[in-house]
GROMACS .gro file of C-alpha atoms in nm:
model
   98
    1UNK     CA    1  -0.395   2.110   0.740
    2UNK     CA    2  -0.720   1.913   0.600
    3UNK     CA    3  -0.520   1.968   0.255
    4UNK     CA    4  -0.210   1.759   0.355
    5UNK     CA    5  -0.460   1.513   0.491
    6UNK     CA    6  -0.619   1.447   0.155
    7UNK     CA    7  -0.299   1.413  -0.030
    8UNK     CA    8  -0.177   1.154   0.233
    9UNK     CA    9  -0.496   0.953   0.191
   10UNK     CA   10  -0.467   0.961  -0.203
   11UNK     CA   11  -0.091   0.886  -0.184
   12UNK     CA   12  -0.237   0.580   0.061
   13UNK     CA   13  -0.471   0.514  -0.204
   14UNK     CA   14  -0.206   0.498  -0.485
   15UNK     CA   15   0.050   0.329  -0.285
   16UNK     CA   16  -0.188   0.021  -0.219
   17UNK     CA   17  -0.286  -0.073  -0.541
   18UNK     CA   18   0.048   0.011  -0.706
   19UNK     CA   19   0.166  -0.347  -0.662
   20UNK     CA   20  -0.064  -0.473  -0.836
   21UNK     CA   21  -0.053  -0.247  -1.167
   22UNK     CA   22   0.274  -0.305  -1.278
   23UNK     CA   23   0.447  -0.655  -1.385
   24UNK     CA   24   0.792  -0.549  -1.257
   25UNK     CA   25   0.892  -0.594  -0.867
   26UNK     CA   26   0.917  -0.244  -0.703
   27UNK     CA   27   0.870  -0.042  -1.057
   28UNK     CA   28   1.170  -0.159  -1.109
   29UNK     CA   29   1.312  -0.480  -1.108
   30UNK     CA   30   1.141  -0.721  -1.434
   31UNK     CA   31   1.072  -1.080  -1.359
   32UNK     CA   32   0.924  -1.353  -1.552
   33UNK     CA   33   0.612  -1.385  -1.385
   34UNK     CA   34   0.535  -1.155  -1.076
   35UNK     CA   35   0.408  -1.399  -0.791
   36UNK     CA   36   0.143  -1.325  -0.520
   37UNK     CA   37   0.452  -1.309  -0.279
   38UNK     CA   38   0.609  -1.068  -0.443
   39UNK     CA   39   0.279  -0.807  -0.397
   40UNK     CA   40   0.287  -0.871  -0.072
   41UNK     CA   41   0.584  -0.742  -0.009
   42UNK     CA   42   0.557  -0.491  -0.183
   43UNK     CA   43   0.201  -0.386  -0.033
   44UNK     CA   44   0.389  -0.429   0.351
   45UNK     CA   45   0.684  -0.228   0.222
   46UNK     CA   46   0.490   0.061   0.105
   47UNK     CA   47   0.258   0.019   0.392
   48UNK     CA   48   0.575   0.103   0.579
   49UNK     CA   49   0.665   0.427   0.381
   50UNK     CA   50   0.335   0.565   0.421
   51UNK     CA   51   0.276   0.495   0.751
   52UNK     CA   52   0.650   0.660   0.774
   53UNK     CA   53   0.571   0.973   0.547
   54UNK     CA   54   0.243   1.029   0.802
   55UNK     CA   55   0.412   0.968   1.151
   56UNK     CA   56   0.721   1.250   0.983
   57UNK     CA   57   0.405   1.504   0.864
   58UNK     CA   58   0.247   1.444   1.241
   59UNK     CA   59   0.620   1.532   1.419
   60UNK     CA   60   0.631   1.846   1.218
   61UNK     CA   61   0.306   1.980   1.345
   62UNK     CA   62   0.268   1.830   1.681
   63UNK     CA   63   0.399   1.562   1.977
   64UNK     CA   64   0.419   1.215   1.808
   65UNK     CA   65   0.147   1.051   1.995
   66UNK     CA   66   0.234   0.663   2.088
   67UNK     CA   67   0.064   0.422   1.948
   68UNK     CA   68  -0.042   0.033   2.058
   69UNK     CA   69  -0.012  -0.285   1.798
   70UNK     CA   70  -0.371  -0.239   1.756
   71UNK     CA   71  -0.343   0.076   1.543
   72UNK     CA   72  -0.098  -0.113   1.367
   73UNK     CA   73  -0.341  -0.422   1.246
   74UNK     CA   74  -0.644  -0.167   1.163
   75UNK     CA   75  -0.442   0.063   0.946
   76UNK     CA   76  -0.243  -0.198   0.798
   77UNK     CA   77  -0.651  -0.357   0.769
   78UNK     CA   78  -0.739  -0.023   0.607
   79UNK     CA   79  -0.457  -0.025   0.360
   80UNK     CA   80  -0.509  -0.363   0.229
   81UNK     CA   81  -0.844  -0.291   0.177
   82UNK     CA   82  -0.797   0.043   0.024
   83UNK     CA   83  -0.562  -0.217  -0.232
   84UNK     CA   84  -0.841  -0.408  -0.351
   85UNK     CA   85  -0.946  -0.234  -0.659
   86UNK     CA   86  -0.558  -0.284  -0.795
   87UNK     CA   87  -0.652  -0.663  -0.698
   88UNK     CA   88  -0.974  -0.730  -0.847
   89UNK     CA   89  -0.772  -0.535  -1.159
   90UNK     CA   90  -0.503  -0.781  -1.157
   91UNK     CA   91  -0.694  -1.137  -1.120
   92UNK     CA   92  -1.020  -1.106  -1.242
   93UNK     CA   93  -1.039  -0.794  -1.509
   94UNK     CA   94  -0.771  -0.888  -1.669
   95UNK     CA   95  -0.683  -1.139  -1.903
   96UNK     CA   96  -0.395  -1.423  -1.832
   97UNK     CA   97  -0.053  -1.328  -2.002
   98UNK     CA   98  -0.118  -0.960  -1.997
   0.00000   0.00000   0.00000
């Protein structure tokens, strides 16, 4: 049990910064230039599929428990600070044009 926990923290961990590693929307559409909008989406989107992926692991072992929007805003809190190695990464390591 403690072992799926990790692997859904990493996958957390992965699926934060990912919009922020790659210049194409979603992996895999390419655009010219990949606006600050577009990551944000992206970073809600997969904040979605993760928080999906964990609430399908939790049903499989156990009652859903019900949760309040106040969950919601501190993981979703959690998440966008787990992103912000991919973001210091994108804007301020690396050089303009790359």
């Amino acid at each position: 049990m403690q072992t799926g926990i990790v692997i859904l923290l990493l996958l957390a961990l992965a699926a934060a910064n990912l919009p922020f590693a790659t210049a194409r929307v979603a992996c895999v559409f390419k655009v010219a230039r990949k606006h600050f909008g577009w990551q944000a989406l992206e970073l809600v989107v997969l904040y979605l599929l993760v928080g999906l992926l964990a609430r399908l692991l939790e049903a499989q072992t156990m009652p859903v428990h019900a949760q309040n929007w106040q969950f919601y805003v501190t993981t979703f809190a959690l998440f966008v600070v787990a992103a912000f190695p991919g973001f210091v990464y994108r804007y301020f390591w690396r050089k303009p044009g790359q």
